[in-house]
PDB file of C-alpha atoms in Angstrom:
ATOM      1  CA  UNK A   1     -18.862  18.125  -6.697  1.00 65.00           C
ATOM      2  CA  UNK A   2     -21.713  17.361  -4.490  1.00 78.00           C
ATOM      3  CA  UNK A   3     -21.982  14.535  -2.352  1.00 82.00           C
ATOM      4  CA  UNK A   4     -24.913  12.463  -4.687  1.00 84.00           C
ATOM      5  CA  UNK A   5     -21.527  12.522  -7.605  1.00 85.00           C
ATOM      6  CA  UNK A   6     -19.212  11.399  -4.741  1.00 87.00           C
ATOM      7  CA  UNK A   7     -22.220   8.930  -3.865  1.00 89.00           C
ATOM      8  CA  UNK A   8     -21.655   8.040  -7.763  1.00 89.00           C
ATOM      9  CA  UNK A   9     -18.143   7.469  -8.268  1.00 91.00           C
ATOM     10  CA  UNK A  10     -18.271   5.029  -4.819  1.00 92.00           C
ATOM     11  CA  UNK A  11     -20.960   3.258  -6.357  1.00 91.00           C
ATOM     12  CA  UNK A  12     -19.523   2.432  -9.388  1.00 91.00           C
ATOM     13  CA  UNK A  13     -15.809   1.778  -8.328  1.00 92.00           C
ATOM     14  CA  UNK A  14     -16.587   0.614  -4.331  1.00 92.00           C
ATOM     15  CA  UNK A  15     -13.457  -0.637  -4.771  1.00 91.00           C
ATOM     16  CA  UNK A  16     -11.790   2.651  -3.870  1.00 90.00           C
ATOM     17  CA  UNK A  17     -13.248   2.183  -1.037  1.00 91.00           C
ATOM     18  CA  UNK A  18     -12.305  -1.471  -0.244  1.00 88.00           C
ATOM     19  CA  UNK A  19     -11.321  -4.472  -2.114  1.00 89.00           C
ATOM     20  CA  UNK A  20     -14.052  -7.150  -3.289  1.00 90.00           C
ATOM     21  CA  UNK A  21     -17.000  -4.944  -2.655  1.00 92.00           C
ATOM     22  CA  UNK A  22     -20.440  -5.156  -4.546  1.00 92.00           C
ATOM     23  CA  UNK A  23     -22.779  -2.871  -4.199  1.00 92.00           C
ATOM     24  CA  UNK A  24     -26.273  -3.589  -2.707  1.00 91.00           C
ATOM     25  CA  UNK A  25     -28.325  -0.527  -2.925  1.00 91.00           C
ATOM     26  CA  UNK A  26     -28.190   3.059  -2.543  1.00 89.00           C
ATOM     27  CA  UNK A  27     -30.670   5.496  -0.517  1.00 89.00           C
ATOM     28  CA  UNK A  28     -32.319   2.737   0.793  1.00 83.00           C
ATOM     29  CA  UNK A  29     -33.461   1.961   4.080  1.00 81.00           C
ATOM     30  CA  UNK A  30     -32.449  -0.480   6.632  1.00 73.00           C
ATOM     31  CA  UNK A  31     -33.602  -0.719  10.281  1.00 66.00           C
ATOM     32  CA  UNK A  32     -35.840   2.348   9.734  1.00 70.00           C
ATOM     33  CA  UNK A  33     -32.605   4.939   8.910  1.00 73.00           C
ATOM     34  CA  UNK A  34     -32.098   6.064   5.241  1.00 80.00           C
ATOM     35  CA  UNK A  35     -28.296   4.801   4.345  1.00 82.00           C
ATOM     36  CA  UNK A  36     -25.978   6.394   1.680  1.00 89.00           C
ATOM     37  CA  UNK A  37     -24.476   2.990   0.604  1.00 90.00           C
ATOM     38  CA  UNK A  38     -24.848  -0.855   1.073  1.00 89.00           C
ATOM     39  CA  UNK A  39     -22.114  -3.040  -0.305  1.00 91.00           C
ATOM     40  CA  UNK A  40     -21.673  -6.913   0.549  1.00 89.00           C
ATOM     41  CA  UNK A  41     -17.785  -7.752   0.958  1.00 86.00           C
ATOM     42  CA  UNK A  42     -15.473 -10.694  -0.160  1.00 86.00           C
ATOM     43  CA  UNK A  43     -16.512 -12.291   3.045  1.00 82.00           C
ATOM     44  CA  UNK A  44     -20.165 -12.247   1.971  1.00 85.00           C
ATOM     45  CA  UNK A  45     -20.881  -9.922   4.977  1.00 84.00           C
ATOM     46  CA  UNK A  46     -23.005  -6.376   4.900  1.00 84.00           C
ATOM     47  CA  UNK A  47     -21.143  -2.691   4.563  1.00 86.00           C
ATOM     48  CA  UNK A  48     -23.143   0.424   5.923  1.00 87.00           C
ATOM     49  CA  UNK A  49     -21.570   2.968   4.283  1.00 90.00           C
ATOM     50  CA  UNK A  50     -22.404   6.826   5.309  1.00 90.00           C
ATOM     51  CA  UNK A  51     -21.022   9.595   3.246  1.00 90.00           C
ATOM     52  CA  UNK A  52     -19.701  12.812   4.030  1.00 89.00           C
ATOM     53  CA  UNK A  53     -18.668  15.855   1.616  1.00 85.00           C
ATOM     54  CA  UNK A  54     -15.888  17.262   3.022  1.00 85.00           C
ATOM     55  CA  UNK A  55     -14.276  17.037   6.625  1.00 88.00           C
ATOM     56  CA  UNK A  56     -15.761  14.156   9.061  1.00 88.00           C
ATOM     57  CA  UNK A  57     -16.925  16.228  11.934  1.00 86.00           C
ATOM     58  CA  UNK A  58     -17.848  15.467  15.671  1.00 83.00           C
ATOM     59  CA  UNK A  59     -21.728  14.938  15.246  1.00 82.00           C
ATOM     60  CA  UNK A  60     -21.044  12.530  12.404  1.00 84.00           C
ATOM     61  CA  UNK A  61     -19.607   9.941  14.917  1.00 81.00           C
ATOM     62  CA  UNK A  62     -22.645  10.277  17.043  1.00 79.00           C
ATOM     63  CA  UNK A  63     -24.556   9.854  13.876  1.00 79.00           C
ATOM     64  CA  UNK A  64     -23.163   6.563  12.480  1.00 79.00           C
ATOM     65  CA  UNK A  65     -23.102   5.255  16.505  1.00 77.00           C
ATOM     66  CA  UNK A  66     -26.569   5.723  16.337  1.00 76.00           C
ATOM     67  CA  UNK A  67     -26.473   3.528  12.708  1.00 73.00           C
ATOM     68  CA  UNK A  68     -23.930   0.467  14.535  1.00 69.00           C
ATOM     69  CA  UNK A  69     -26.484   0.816  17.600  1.00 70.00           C
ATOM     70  CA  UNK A  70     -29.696  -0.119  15.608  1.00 67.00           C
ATOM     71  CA  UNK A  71     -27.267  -2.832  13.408  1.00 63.00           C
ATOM     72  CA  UNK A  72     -26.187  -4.781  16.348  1.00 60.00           C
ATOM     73  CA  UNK A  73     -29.425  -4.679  18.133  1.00 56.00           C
ATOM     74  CA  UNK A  74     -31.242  -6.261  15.095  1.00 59.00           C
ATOM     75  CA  UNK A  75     -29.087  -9.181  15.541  1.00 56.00           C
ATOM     76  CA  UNK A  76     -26.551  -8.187  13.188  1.00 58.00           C
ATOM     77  CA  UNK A  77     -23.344  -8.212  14.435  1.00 59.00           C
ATOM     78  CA  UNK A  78     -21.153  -9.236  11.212  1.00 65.00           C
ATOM     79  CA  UNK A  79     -22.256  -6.296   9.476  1.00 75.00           C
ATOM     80  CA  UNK A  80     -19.957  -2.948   9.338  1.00 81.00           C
ATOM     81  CA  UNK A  81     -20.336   0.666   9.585  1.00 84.00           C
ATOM     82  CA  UNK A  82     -17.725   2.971   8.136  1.00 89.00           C
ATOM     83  CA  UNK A  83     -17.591   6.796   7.435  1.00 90.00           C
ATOM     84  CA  UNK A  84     -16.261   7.895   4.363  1.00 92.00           C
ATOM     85  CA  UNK A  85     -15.237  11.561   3.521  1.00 91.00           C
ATOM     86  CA  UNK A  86     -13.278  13.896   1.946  1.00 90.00           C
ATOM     87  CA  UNK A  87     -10.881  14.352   5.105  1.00 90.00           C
ATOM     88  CA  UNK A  88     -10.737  12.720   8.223  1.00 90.00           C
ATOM     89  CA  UNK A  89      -9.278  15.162  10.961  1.00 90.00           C
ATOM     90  CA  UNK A  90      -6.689  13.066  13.393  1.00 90.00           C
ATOM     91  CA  UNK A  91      -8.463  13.999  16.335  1.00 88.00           C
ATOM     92  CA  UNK A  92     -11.684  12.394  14.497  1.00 88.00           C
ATOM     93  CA  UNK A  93      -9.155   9.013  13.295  1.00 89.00           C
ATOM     94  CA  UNK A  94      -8.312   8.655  17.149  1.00 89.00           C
ATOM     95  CA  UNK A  95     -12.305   8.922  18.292  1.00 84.00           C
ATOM     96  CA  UNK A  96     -13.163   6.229  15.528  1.00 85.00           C
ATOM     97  CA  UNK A  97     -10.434   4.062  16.351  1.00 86.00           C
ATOM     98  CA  UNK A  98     -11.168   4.286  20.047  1.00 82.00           C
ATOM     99  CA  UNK A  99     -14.698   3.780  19.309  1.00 76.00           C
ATOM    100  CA  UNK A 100     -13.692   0.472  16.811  1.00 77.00           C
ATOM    101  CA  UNK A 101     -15.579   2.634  13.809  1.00 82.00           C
ATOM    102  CA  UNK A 102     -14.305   2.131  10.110  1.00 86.00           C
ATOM    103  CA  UNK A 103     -13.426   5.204   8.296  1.00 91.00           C
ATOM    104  CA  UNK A 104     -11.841   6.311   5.021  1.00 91.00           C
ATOM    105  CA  UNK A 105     -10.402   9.142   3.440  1.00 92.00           C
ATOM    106  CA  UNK A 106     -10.528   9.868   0.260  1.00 91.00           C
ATOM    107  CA  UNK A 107      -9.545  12.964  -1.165  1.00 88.00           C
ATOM    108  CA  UNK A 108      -9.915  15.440  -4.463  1.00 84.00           C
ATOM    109  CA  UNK A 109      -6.854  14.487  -5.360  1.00 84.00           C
ATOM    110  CA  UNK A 110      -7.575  10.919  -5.251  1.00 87.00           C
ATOM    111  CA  UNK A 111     -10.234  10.746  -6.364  1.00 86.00           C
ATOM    112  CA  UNK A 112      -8.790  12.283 -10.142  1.00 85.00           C
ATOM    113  CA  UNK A 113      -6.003   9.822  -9.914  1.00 87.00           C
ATOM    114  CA  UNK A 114      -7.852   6.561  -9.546  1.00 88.00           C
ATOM    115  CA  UNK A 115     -10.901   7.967 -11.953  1.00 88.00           C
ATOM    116  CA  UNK A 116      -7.563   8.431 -13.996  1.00 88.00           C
ATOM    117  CA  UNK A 117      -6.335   5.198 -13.795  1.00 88.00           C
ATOM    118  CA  UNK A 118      -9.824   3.784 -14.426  1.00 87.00           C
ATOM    119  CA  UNK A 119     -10.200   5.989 -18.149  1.00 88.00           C
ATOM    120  CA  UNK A 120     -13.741   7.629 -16.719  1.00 85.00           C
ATOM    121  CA  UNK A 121     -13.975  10.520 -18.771  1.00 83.00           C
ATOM    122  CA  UNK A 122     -17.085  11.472 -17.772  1.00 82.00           C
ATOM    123  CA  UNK A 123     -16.809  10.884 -13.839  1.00 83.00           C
ATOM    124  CA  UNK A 124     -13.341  12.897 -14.370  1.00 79.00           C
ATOM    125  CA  UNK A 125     -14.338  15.792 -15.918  1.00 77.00           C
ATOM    126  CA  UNK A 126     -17.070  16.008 -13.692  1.00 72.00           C
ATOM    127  CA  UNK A 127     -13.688  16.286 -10.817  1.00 69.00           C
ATOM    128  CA  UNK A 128     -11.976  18.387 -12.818  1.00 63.00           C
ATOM    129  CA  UNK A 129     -14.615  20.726 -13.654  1.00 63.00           C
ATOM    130  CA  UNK A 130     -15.184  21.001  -9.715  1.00 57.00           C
ATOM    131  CA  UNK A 131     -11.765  21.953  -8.957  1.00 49.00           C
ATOM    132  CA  UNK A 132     -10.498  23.500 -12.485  1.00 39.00           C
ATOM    133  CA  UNK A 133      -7.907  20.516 -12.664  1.00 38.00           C
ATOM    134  CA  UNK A 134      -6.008  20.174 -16.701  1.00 43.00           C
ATOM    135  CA  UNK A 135      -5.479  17.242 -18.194  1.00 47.00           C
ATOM    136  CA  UNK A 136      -1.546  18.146 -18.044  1.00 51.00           C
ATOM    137  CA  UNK A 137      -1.798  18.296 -14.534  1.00 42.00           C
ATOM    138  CA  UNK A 138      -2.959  15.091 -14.079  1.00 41.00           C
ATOM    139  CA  UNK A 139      -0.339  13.863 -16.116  1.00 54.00           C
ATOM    140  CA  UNK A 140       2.086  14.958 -14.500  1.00 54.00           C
ATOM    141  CA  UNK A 141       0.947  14.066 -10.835  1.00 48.00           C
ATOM    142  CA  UNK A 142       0.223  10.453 -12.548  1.00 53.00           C
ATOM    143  CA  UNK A 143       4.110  10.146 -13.924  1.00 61.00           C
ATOM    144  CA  UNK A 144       5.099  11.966 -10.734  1.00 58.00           C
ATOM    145  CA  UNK A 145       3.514   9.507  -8.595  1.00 53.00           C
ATOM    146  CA  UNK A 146       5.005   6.487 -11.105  1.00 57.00           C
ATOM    147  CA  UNK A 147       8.178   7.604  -9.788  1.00 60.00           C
ATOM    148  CA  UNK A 148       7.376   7.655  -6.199  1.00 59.00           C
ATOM    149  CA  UNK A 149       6.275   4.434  -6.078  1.00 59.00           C
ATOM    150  CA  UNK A 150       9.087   2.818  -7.843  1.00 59.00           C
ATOM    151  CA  UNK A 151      11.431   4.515  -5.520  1.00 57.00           C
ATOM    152  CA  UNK A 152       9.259   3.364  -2.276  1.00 53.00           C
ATOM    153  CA  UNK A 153       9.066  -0.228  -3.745  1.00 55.00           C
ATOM    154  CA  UNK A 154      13.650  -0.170  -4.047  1.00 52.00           C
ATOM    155  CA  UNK A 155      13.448   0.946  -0.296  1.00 52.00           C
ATOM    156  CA  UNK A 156      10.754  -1.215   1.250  1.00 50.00           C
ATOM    157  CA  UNK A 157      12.577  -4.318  -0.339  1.00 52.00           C
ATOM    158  CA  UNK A 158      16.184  -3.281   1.140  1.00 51.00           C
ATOM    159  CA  UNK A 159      14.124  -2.564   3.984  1.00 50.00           C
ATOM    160  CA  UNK A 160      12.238  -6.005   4.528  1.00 49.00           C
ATOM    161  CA  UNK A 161      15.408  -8.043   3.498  1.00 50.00           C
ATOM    162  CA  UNK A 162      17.580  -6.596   6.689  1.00 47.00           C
ATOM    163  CA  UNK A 163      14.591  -6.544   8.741  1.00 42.00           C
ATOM    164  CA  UNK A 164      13.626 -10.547   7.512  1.00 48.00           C
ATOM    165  CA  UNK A 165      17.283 -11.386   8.905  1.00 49.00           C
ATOM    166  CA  UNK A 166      17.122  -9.337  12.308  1.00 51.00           C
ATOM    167  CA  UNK A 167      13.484 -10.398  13.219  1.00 65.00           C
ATOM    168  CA  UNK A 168      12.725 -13.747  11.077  1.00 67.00           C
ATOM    169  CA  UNK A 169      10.087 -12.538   8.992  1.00 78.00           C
ATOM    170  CA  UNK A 170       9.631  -9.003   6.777  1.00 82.00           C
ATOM    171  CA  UNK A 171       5.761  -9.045   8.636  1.00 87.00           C
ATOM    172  CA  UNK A 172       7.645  -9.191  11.737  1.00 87.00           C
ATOM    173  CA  UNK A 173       9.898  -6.636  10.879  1.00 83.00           C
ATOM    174  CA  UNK A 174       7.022  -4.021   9.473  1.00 86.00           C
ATOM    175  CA  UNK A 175       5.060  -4.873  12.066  1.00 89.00           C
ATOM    176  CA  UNK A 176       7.401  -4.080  14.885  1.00 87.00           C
ATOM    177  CA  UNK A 177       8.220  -0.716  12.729  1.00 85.00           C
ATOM    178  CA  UNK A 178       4.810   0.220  12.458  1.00 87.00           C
ATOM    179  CA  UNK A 179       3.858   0.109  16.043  1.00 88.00           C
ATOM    180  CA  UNK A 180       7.133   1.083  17.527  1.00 84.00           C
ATOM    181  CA  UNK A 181       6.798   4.003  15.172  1.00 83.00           C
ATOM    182  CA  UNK A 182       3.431   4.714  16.462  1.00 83.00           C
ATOM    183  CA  UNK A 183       3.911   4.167  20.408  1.00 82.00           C
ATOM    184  CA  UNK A 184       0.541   6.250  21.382  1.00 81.00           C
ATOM    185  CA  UNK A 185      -2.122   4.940  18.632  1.00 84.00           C
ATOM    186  CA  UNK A 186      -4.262   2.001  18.718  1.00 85.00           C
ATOM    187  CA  UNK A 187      -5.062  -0.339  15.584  1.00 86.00           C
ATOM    188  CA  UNK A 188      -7.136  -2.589  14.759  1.00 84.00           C
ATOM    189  CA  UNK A 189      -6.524  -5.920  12.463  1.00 87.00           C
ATOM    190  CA  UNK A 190      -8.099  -4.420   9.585  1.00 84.00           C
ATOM    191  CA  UNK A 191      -6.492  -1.172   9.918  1.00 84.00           C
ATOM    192  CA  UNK A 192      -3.139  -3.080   9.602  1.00 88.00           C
ATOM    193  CA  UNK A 193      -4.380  -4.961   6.278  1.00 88.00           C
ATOM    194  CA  UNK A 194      -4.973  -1.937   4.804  1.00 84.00           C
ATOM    195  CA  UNK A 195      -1.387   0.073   5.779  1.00 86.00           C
ATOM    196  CA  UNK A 196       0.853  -2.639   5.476  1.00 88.00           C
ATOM    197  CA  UNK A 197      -1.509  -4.625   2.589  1.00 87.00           C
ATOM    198  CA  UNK A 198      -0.414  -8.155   3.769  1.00 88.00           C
ATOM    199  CA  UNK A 199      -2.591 -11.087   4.324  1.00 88.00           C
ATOM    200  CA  UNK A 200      -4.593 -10.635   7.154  1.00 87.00           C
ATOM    201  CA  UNK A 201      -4.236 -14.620   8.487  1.00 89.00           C
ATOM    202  CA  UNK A 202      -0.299 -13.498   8.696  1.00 91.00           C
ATOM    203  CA  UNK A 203      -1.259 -10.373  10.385  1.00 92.00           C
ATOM    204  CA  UNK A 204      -3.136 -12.179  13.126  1.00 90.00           C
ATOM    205  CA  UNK A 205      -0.929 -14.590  13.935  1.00 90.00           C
ATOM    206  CA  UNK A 206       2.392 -11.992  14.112  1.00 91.00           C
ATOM    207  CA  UNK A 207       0.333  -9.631  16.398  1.00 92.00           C
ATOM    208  CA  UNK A 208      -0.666 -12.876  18.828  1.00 90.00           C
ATOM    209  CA  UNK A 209       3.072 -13.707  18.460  1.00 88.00           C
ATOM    210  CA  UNK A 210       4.103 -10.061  19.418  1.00 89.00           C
ATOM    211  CA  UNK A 211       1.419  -9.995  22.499  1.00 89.00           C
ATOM    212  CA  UNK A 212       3.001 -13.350  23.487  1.00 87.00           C
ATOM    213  CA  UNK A 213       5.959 -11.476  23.737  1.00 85.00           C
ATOM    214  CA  UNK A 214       4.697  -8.985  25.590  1.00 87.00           C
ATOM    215  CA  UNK A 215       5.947  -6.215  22.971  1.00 88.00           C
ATOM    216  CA  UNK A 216       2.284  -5.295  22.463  1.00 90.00           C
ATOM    217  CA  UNK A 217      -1.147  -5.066  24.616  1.00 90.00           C
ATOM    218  CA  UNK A 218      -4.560  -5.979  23.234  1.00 88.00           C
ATOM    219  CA  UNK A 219      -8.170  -4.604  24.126  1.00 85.00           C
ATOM    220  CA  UNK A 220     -11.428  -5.633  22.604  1.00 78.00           C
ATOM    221  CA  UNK A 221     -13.831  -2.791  21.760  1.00 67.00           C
ATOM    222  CA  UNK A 222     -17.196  -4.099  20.299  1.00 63.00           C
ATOM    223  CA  UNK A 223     -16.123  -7.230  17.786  1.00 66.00           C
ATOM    224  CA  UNK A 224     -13.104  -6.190  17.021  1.00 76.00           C
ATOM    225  CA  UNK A 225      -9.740  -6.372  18.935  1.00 83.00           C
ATOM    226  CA  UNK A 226      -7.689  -3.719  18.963  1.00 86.00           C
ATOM    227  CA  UNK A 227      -3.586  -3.796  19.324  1.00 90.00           C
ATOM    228  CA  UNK A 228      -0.975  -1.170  20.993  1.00 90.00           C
ATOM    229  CA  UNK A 229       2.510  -0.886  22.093  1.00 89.00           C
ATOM    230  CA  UNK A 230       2.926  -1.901  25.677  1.00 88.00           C
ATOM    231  CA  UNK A 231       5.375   0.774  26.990  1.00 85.00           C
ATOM    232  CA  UNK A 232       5.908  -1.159  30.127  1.00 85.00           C
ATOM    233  CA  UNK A 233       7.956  -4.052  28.211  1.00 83.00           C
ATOM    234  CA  UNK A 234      11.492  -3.849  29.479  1.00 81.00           C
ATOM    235  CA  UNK A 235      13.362  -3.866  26.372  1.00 81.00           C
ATOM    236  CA  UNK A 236      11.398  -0.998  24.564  1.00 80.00           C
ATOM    237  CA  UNK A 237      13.707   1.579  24.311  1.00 80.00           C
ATOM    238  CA  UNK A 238      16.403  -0.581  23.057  1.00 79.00           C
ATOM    239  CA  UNK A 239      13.855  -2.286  20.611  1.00 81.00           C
ATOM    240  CA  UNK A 240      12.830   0.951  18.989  1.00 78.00           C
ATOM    241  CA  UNK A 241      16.500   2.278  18.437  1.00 78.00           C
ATOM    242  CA  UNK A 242      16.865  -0.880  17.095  1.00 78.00           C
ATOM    243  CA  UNK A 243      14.237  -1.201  14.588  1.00 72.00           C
ATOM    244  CA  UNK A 244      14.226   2.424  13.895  1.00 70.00           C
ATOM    245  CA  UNK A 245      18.040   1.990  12.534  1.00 72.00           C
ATOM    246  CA  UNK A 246      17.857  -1.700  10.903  1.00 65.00           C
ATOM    247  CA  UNK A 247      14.203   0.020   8.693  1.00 59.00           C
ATOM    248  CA  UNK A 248      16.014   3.554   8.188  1.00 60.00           C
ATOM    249  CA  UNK A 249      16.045   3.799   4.578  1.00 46.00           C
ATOM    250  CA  UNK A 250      18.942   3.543   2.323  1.00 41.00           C
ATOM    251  CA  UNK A 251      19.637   5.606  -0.516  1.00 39.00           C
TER     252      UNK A 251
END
């Protein structure tokens, strides 16, 4: 696969990218630099999309930096940048973050099981061809992954219900096991939508609650305000235990 097929498959399904997006154009050009992709989202706003095949490297940050610098000085500030590729290194996750930049990783394998999922044929063969993938494989990883999920779904509702009761909401309760789980990283609203796929009005106001508490610390970086575990709070230790054996999961 080269990257004008993965430039393909995200332009007819930008979905696997992010819910409610419509494509705009392709190879076009906007504030004087060619673009890969231009999708409008569910909020009506603009999505700069650059694609990478492969691994995001180091000089592709500077890159789409470059890309959010001519955006916002055009008067443009509800419209995104994000870096899509193949693999997204953590090291590279941690400079985007810090630097407030969308990214997304989608893989090979992915990529086969939502073209899968969709019935493509034609974009699937074109994956399978590229990586000498059968059609029994895919089978199998699809009924494999069936499984999976069912299993996860059993746990994260036993999960949620002693969590709900403990910490008066299942948000709450994910919430406070996501970021105690993750005492060094930094998220951003968004970023939470996406792992925890809640509503992101609910997600908003638990994270104000949870600052208000002074469980976590918030920074702005650009438009966007990012959240993190304050370390300093005086019952952290004893929270984490907690919430690390109320979430354990159950057989």
């Amino acid at each position: 696969m080269n990257e004008k097929e993965f430039e393909d498959i995200l332009s007819k399904y930008p979905d696997f990218i992010e819910d409610g997006l419509k494509l705009v154009g392709r190879q076009i050009t906007i504030f004087g630099r060619r673009i890969d992709l231009l999708f409008e989202d569910q909020f009506g706003h603009k999505l700069l999309v650059e694609l990478k095949l492969g691994p995001i490297r180091d000089a592709h940050i500077g890159q789409i930096l470059s890309y959010e610098g001519y955006v916002l000085s055009e008067g443009e500030p509800v419209m995104r940048v994000m870096l899509v590729g193949n693999r997204v290194p953590p090291n590279i996750r941690k400079m985007l973050d810090h630097h407030g930049i969308a990214w997304r990783e989608i893989t090979y394998a992915q990529l086969r099981e939502m073209l899968t999922k969709k019935n493509d044929d034609l974009l699937l063969d074109m994956i399978k061809a590229s990586k000498g993938i059968t059609n029994e494989f895919l089978q199998k990883q699809s009924k494999d992954h069936a499984v999976k999920q069912a299993k996860t779904k059993r746990t994260t509702a036993s999960k949620d219900a002693r969590g709900a009761k403990l910490f008066g909401s299942k948000l709450r309760a994910r919430l406070l096991f996501w970021f105690l789980s993750h005492p060094d990283e930094v998220f951003y609203v968004r970023q939470i939508e996406k792992i925890l796929q809640d509503d992101v009005g609910n997600i908003s106001r638990e994270l104000v609650q949870l600052e208000s508490l002074d469980i976590l610390n918030s920074a702005r970086s650009g438009n966007q305000k990012h959240f993190y575990v304050n370390k300093d709070c005086n019952i952290f230790f004893e929270l984490k235990g907690l919430i690390e054996k109320v979430m354990e999961t159950s057989d």
